[in-house]
PDB file of C-alpha atoms in Angstrom:
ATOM      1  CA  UNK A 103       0.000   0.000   0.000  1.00 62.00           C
ATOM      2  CA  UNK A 104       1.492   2.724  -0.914  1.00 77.00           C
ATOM      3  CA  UNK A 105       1.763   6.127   1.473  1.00 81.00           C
ATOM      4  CA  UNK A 106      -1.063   8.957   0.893  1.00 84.00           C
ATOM      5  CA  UNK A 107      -2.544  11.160   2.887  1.00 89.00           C
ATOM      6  CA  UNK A 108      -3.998   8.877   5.584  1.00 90.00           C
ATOM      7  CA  UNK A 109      -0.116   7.449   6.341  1.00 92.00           C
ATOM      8  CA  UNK A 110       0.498  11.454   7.530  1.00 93.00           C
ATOM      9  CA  UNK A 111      -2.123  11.877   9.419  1.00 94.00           C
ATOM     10  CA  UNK A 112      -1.677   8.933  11.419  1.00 94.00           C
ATOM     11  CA  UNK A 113       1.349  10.103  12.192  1.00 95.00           C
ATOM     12  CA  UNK A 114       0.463  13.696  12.904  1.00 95.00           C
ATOM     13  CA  UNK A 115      -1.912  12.374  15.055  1.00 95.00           C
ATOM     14  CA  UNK A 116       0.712   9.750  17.095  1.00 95.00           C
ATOM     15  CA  UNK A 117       2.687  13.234  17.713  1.00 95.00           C
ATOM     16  CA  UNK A 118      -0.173  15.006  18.988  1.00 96.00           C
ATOM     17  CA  UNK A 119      -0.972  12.514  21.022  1.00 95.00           C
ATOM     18  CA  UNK A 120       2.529  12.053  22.611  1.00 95.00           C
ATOM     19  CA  UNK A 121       2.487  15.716  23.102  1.00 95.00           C
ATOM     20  CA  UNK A 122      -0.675  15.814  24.702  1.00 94.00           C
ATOM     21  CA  UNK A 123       0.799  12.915  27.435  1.00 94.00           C
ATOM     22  CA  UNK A 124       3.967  15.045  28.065  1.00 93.00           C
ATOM     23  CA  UNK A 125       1.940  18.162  28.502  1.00 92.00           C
ATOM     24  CA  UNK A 126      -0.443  16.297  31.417  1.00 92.00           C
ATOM     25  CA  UNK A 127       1.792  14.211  32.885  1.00 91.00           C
ATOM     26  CA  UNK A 128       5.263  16.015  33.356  1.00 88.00           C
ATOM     27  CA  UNK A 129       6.159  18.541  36.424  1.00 86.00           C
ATOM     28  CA  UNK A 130       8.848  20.467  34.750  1.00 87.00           C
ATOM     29  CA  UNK A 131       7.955  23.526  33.013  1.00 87.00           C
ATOM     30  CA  UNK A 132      10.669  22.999  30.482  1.00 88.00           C
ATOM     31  CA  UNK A 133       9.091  19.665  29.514  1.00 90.00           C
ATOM     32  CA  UNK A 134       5.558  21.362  28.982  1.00 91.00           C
ATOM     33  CA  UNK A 135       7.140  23.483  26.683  1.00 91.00           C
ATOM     34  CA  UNK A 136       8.574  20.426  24.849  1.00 92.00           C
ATOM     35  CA  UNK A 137       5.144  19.037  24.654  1.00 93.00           C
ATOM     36  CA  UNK A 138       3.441  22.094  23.458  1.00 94.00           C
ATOM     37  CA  UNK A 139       5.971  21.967  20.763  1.00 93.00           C
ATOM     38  CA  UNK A 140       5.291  18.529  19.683  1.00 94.00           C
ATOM     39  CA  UNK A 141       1.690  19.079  19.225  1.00 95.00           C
ATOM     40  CA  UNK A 142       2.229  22.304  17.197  1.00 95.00           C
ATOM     41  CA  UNK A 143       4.689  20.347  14.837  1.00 95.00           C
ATOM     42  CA  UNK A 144       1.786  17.486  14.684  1.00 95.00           C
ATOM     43  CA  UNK A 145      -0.849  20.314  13.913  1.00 95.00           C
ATOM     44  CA  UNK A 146       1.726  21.549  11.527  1.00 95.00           C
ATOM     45  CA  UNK A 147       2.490  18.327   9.653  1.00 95.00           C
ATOM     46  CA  UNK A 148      -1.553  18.389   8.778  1.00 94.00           C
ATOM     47  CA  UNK A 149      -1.232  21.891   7.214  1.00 94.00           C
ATOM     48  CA  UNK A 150       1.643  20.223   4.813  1.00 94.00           C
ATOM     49  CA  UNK A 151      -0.048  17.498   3.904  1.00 92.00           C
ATOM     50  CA  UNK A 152      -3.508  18.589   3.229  1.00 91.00           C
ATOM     51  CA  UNK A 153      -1.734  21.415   1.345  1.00 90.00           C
ATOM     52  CA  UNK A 154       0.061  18.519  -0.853  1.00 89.00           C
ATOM     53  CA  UNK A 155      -2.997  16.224  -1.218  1.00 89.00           C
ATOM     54  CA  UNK A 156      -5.837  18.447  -2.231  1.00 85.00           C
ATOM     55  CA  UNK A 157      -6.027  20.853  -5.007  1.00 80.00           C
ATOM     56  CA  UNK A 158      -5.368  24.418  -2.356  1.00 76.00           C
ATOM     57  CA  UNK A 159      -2.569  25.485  -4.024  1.00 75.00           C
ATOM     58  CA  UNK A 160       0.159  26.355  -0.762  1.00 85.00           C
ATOM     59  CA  UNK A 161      -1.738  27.906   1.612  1.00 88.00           C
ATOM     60  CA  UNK A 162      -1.512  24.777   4.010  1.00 90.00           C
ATOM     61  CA  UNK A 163       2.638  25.414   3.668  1.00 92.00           C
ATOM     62  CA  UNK A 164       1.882  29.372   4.290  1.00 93.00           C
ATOM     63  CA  UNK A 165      -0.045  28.574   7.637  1.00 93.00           C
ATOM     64  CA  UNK A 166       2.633  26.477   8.854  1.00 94.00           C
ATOM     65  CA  UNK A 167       5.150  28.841   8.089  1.00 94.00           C
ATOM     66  CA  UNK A 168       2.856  31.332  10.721  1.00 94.00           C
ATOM     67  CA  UNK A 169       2.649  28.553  13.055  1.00 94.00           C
ATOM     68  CA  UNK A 170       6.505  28.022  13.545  1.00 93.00           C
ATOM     69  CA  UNK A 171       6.809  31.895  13.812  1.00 93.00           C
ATOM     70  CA  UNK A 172       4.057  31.667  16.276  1.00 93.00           C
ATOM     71  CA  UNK A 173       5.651  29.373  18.103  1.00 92.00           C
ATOM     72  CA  UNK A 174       9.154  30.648  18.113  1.00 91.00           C
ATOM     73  CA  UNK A 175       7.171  34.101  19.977  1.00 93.00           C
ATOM     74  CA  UNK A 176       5.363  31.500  22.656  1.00 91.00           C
ATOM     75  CA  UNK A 177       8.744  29.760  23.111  1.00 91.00           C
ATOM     76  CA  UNK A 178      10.341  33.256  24.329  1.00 91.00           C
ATOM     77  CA  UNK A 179       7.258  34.472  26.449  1.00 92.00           C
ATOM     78  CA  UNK A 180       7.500  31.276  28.242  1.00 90.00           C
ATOM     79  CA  UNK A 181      10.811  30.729  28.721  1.00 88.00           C
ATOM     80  CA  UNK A 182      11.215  34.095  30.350  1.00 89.00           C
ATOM     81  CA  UNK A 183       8.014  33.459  33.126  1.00 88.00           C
ATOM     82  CA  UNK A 184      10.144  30.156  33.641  1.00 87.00           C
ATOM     83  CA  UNK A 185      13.077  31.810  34.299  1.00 86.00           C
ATOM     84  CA  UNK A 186      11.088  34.092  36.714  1.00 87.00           C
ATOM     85  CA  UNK A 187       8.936  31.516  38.601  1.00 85.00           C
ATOM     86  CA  UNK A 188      12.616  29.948  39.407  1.00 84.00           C
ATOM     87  CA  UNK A 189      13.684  33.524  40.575  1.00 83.00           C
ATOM     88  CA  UNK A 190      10.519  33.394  43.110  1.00 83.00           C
ATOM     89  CA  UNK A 191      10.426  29.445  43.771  1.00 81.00           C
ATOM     90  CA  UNK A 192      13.849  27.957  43.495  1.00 78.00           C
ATOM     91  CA  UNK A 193      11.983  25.049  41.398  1.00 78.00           C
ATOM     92  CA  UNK A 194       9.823  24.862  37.930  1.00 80.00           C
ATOM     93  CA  UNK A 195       8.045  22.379  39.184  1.00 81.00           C
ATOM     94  CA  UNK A 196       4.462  23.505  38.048  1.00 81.00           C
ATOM     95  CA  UNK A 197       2.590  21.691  41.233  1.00 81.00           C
ATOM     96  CA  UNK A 198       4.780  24.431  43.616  1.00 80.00           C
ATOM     97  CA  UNK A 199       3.546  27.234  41.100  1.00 80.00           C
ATOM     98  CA  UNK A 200      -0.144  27.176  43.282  1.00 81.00           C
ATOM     99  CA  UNK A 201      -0.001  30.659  44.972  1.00 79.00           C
ATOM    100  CA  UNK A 202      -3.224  31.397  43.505  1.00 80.00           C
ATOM    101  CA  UNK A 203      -4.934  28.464  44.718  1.00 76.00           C
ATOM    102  CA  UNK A 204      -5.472  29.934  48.277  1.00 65.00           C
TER     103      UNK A 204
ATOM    104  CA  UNK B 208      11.293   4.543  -2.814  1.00 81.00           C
ATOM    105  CA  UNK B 209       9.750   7.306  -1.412  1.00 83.00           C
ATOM    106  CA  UNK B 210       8.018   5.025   0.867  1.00 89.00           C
ATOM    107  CA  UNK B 211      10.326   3.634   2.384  1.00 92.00           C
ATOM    108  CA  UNK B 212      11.858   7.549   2.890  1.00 91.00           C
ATOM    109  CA  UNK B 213       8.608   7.976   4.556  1.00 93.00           C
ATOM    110  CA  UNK B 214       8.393   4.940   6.857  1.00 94.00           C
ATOM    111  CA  UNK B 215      11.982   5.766   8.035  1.00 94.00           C
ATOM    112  CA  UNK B 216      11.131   9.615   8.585  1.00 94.00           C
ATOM    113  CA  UNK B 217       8.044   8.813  10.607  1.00 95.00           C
ATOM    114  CA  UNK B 218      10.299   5.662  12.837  1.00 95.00           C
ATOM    115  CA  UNK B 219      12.205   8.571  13.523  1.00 95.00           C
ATOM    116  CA  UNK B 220      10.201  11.377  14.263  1.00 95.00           C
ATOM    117  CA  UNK B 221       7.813   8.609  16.587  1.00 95.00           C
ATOM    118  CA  UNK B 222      10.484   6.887  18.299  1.00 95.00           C
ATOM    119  CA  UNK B 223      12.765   9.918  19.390  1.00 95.00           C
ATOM    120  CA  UNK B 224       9.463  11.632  19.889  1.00 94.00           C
ATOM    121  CA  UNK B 225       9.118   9.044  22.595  1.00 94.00           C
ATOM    122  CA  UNK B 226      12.579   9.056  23.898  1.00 93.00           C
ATOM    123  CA  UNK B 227      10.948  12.868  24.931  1.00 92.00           C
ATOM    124  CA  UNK B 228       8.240  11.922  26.346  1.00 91.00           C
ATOM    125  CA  UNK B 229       9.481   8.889  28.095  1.00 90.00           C
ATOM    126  CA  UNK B 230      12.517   9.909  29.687  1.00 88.00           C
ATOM    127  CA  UNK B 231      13.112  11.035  33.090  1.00 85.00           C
ATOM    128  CA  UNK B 232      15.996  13.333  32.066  1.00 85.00           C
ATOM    129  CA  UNK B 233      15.228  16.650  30.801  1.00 86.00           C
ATOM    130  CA  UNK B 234      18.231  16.696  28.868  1.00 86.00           C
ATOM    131  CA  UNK B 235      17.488  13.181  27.324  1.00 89.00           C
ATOM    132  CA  UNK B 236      13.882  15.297  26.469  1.00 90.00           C
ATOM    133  CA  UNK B 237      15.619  18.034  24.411  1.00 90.00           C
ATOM    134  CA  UNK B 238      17.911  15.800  22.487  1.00 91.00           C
ATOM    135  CA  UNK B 239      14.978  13.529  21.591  1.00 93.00           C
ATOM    136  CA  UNK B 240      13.318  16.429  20.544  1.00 93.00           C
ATOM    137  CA  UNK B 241      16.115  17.536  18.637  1.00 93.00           C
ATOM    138  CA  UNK B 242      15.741  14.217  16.662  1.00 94.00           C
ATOM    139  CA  UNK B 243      11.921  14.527  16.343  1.00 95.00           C
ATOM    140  CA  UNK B 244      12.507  17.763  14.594  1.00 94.00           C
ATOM    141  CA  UNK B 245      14.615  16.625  12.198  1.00 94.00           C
ATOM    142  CA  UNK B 246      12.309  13.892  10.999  1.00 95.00           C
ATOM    143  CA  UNK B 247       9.581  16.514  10.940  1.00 95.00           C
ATOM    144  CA  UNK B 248      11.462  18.572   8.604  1.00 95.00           C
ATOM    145  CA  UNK B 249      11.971  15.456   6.713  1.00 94.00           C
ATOM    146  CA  UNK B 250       8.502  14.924   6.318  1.00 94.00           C
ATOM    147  CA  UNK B 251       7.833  18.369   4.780  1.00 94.00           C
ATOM    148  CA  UNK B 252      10.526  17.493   2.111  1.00 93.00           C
ATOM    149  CA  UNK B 253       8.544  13.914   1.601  1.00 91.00           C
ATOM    150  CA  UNK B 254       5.767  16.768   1.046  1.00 91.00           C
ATOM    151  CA  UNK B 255       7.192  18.955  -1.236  1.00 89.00           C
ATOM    152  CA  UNK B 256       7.978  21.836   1.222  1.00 90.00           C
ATOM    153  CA  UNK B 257      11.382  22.701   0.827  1.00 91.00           C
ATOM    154  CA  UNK B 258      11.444  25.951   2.103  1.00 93.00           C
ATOM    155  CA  UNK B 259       9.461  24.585   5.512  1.00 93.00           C
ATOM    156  CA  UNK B 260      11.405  22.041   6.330  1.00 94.00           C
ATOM    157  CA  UNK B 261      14.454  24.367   5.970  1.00 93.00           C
ATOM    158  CA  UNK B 262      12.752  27.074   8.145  1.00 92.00           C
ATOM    159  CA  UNK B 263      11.801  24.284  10.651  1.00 92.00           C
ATOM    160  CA  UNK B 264      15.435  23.287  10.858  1.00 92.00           C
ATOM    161  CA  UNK B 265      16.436  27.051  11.238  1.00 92.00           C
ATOM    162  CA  UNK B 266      13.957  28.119  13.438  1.00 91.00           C
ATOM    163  CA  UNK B 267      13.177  25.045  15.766  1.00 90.00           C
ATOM    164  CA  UNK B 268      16.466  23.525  16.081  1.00 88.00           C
ATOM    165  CA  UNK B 269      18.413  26.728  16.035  1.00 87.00           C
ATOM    166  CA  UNK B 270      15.917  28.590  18.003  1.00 87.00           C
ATOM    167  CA  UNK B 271      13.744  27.035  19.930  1.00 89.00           C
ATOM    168  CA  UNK B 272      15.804  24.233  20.939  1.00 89.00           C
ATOM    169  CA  UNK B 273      18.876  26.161  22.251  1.00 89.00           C
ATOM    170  CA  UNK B 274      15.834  28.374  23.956  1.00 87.00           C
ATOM    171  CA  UNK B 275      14.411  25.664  25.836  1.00 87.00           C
ATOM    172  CA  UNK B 276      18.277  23.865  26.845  1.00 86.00           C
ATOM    173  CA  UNK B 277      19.490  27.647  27.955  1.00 85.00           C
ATOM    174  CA  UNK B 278      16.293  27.386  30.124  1.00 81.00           C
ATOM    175  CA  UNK B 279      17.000  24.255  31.557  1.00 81.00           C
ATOM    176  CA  UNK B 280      20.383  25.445  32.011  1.00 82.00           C
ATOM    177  CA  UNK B 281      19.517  28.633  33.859  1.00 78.00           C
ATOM    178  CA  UNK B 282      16.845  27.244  36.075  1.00 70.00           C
ATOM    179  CA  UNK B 283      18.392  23.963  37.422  1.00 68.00           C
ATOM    180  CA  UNK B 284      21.821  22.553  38.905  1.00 61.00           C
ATOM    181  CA  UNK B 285      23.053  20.481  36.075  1.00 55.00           C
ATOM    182  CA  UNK B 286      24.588  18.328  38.256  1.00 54.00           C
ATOM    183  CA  UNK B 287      22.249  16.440  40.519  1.00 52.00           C
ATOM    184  CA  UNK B 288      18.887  14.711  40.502  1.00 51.00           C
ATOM    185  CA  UNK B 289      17.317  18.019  39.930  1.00 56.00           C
ATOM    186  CA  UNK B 290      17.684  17.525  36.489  1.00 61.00           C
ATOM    187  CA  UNK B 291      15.001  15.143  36.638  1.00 65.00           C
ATOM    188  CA  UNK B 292      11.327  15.483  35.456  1.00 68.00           C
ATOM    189  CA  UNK B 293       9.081  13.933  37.533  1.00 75.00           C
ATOM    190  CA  UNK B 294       5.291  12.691  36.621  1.00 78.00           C
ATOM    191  CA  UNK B 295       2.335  12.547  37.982  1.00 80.00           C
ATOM    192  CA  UNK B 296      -1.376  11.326  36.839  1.00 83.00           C
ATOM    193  CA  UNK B 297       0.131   8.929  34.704  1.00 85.00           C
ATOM    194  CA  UNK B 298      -3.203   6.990  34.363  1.00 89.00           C
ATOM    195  CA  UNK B 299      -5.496   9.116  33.824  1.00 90.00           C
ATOM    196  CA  UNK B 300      -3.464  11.319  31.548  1.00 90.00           C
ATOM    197  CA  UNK B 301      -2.712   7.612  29.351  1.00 92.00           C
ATOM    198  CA  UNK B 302      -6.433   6.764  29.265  1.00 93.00           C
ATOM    199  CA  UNK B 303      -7.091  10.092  28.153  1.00 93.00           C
ATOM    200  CA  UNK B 304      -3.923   9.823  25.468  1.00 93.00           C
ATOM    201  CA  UNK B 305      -5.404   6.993  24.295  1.00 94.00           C
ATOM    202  CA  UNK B 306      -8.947   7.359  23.987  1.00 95.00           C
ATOM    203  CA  UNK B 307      -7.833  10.539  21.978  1.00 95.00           C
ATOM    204  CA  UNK B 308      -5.582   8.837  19.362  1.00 94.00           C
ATOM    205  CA  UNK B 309      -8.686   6.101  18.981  1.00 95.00           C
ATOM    206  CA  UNK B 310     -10.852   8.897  17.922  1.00 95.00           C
ATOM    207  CA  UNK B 311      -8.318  10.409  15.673  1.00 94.00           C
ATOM    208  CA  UNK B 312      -7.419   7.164  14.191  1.00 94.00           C
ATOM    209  CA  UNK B 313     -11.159   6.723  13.565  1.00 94.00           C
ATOM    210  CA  UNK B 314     -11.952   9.990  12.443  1.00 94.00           C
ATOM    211  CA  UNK B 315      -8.973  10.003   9.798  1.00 92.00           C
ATOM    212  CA  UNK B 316      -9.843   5.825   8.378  1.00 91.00           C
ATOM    213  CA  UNK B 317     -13.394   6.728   8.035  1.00 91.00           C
ATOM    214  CA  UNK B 318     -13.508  10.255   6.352  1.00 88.00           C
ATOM    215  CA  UNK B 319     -13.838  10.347   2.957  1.00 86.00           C
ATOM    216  CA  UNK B 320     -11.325  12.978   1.939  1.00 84.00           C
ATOM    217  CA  UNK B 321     -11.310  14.967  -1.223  1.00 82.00           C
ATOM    218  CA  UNK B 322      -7.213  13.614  -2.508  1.00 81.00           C
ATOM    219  CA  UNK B 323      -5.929  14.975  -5.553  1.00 80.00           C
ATOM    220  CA  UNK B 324      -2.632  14.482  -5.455  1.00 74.00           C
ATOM    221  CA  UNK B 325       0.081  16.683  -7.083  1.00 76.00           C
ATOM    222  CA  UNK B 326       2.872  14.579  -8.200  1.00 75.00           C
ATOM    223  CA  UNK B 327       5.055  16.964  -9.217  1.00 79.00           C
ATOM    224  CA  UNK B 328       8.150  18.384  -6.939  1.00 83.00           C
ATOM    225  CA  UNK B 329       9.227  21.640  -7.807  1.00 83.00           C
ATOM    226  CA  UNK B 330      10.428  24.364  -5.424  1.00 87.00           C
ATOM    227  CA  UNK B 331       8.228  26.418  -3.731  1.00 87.00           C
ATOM    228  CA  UNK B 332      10.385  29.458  -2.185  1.00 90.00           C
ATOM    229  CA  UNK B 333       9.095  31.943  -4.753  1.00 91.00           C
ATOM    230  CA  UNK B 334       5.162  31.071  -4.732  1.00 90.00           C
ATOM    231  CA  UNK B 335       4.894  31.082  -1.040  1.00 91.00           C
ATOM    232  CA  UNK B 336       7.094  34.404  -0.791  1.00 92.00           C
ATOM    233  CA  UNK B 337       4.493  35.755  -3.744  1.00 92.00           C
ATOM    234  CA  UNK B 338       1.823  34.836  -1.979  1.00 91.00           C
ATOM    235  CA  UNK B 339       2.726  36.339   1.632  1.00 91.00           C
ATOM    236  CA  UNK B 340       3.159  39.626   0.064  1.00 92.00           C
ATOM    237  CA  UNK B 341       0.262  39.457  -1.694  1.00 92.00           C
ATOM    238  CA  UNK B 342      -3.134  37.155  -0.265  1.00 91.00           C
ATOM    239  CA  UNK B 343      -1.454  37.066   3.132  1.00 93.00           C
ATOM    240  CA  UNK B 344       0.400  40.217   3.570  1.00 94.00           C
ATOM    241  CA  UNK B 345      -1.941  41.186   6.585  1.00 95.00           C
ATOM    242  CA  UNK B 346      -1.467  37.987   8.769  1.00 94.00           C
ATOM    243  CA  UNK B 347       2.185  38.374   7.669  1.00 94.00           C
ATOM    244  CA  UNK B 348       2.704  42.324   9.110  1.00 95.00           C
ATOM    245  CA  UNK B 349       0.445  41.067  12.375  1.00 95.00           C
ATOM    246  CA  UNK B 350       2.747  37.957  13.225  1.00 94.00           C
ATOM    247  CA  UNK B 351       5.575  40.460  12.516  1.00 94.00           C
ATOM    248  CA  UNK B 352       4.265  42.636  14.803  1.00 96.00           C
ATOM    249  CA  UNK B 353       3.477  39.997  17.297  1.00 95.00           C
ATOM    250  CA  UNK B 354       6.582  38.552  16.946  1.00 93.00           C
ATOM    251  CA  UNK B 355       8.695  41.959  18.264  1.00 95.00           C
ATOM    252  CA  UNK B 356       6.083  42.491  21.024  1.00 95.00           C
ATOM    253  CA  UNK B 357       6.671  38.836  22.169  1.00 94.00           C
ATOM    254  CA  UNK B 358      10.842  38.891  22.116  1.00 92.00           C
ATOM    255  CA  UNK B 359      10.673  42.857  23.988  1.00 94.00           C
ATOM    256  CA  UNK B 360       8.196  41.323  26.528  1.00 92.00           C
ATOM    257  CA  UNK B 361      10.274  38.474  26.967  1.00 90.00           C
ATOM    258  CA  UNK B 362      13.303  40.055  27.565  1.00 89.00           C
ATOM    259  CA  UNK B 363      11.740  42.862  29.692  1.00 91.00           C
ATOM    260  CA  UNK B 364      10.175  40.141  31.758  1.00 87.00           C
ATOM    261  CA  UNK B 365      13.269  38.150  32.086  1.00 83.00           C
ATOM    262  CA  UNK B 366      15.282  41.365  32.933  1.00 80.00           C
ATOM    263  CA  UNK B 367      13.279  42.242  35.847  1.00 65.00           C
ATOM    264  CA  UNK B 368      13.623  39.198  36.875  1.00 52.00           C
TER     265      UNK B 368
END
């Protein structure tokens, strides 16, 4: 059988999948973030492929090129409240983060 | 040929994708990401998207990864069990994974999509560059935009500290 469209989808959605596990499960912050990525690169491996396998010309490849850049901003933002929530806590564990929890 | 490209790109991208999520290292985590990127971007070439597999090379690996191992770096004694990432709601969180991927998996084998595939490879730097100054020049100056906001804010916030 050869690969079409379903083979990439299957494997977006593994990736998003993965990335959805690593965003619940995992206490650092740092490996949130790692998640988060993952499931943008599965959302982005859609736009690709749906741009390849249907007759839109590239506008699937111009969305993902706004979704990296999108992501490159979120990676910054969240990096720096990391940094600061280790300034105020010592730890990026997010379970410690619950000062608003009263 | 270009199946068996495929089959390798996606063993890649899945396994080191799981070496990410698996691991109890962080740094284990951002080198299997590392690797998962890379078979991403060699997916986009299996799709005919030169110029966004190069810019997810550029931008992810050179950016975004060296982002997220300077804030491991910063924020943690690299030598030491704090570099470890610990877990929690394990079983709920792989019921939920998996009910998830059993809809997906459904959703994608029983839809009737609309394929008309384009055989052809040709490179694709010039159309998409075409058409973000022309159909999407306004989503192109707001992520611009957006993008400068976000790098200030994150370096004000980060100074401040």
């Amino acid at each position: 059988m050869s690969v079409g469209l379903n083979h990439y989808l299957f494997l977006a959605a593994v990736l998003f999948v993965l990335g959805l596990y690593a965003v619940i499960t995992k206490k650092n912050a740092v490996t949130v973030l790692m998640g988060i990525e993952l499931i943008l690169n599965a959302a982005n491996i859609n736009f690709v492929a749906f741009s390849r396998y249907t007759d839109t010309d590239m506008d699937g490849q111009v969305f993902a090129i706004f979704v990296i850049v999108t992501a490159a901003a979120a990676a910054a933002v969240a990096l720096a409240i990391v940094l600061n929530l280790y300034e105020r806590l010592k730890s990026i564990n997010l379970d410690e983060a619950d000062s608003l929890s009263g | 040929m270009q199946d068996i490209m495929f089959y390798m790109f996606a063993a890649l991208t899945i396994a080191s994708a799981g070496v990410m999520v698996f691991s109890r290292s962080v740094i284990y985590s951002a080198v299997g990401l590392l690797f998962t990127f890379f078979g991403v971007a060699g997916i986009y070439v299996l799709l005919a998207a030169d110029f966004v597999a190069v810019a997810q090379v550029m931008i992810y690996v050179g950016g975004i990864l060296v982002l997220l191992l300077f804030g491991v770096m910063l924020s943690q004694r690299v030598t030491g069990v704090n570099m470890r990432t610990e877990t929690l709601q394990t079983v709920p969180a792989a019921i939920v994974a998996v009910g998830v991927l059993f809809i997906l998996f459904r959703v994608i084998s029983k839809t009737e999509w609309l394929v008309k595939a384009k055989t052809t490879f040709e490179p694709t730097t010039a159309k998409l560059g075409t058409l973000l100054m022309t159909d999407y020049l306004i989503p192109f100056e707001i992520v611009s935009v957006l993008l400068l906001g976000a790098l200030i804010g994150a370096a004000f916030i980060a100074r401040k500290g």
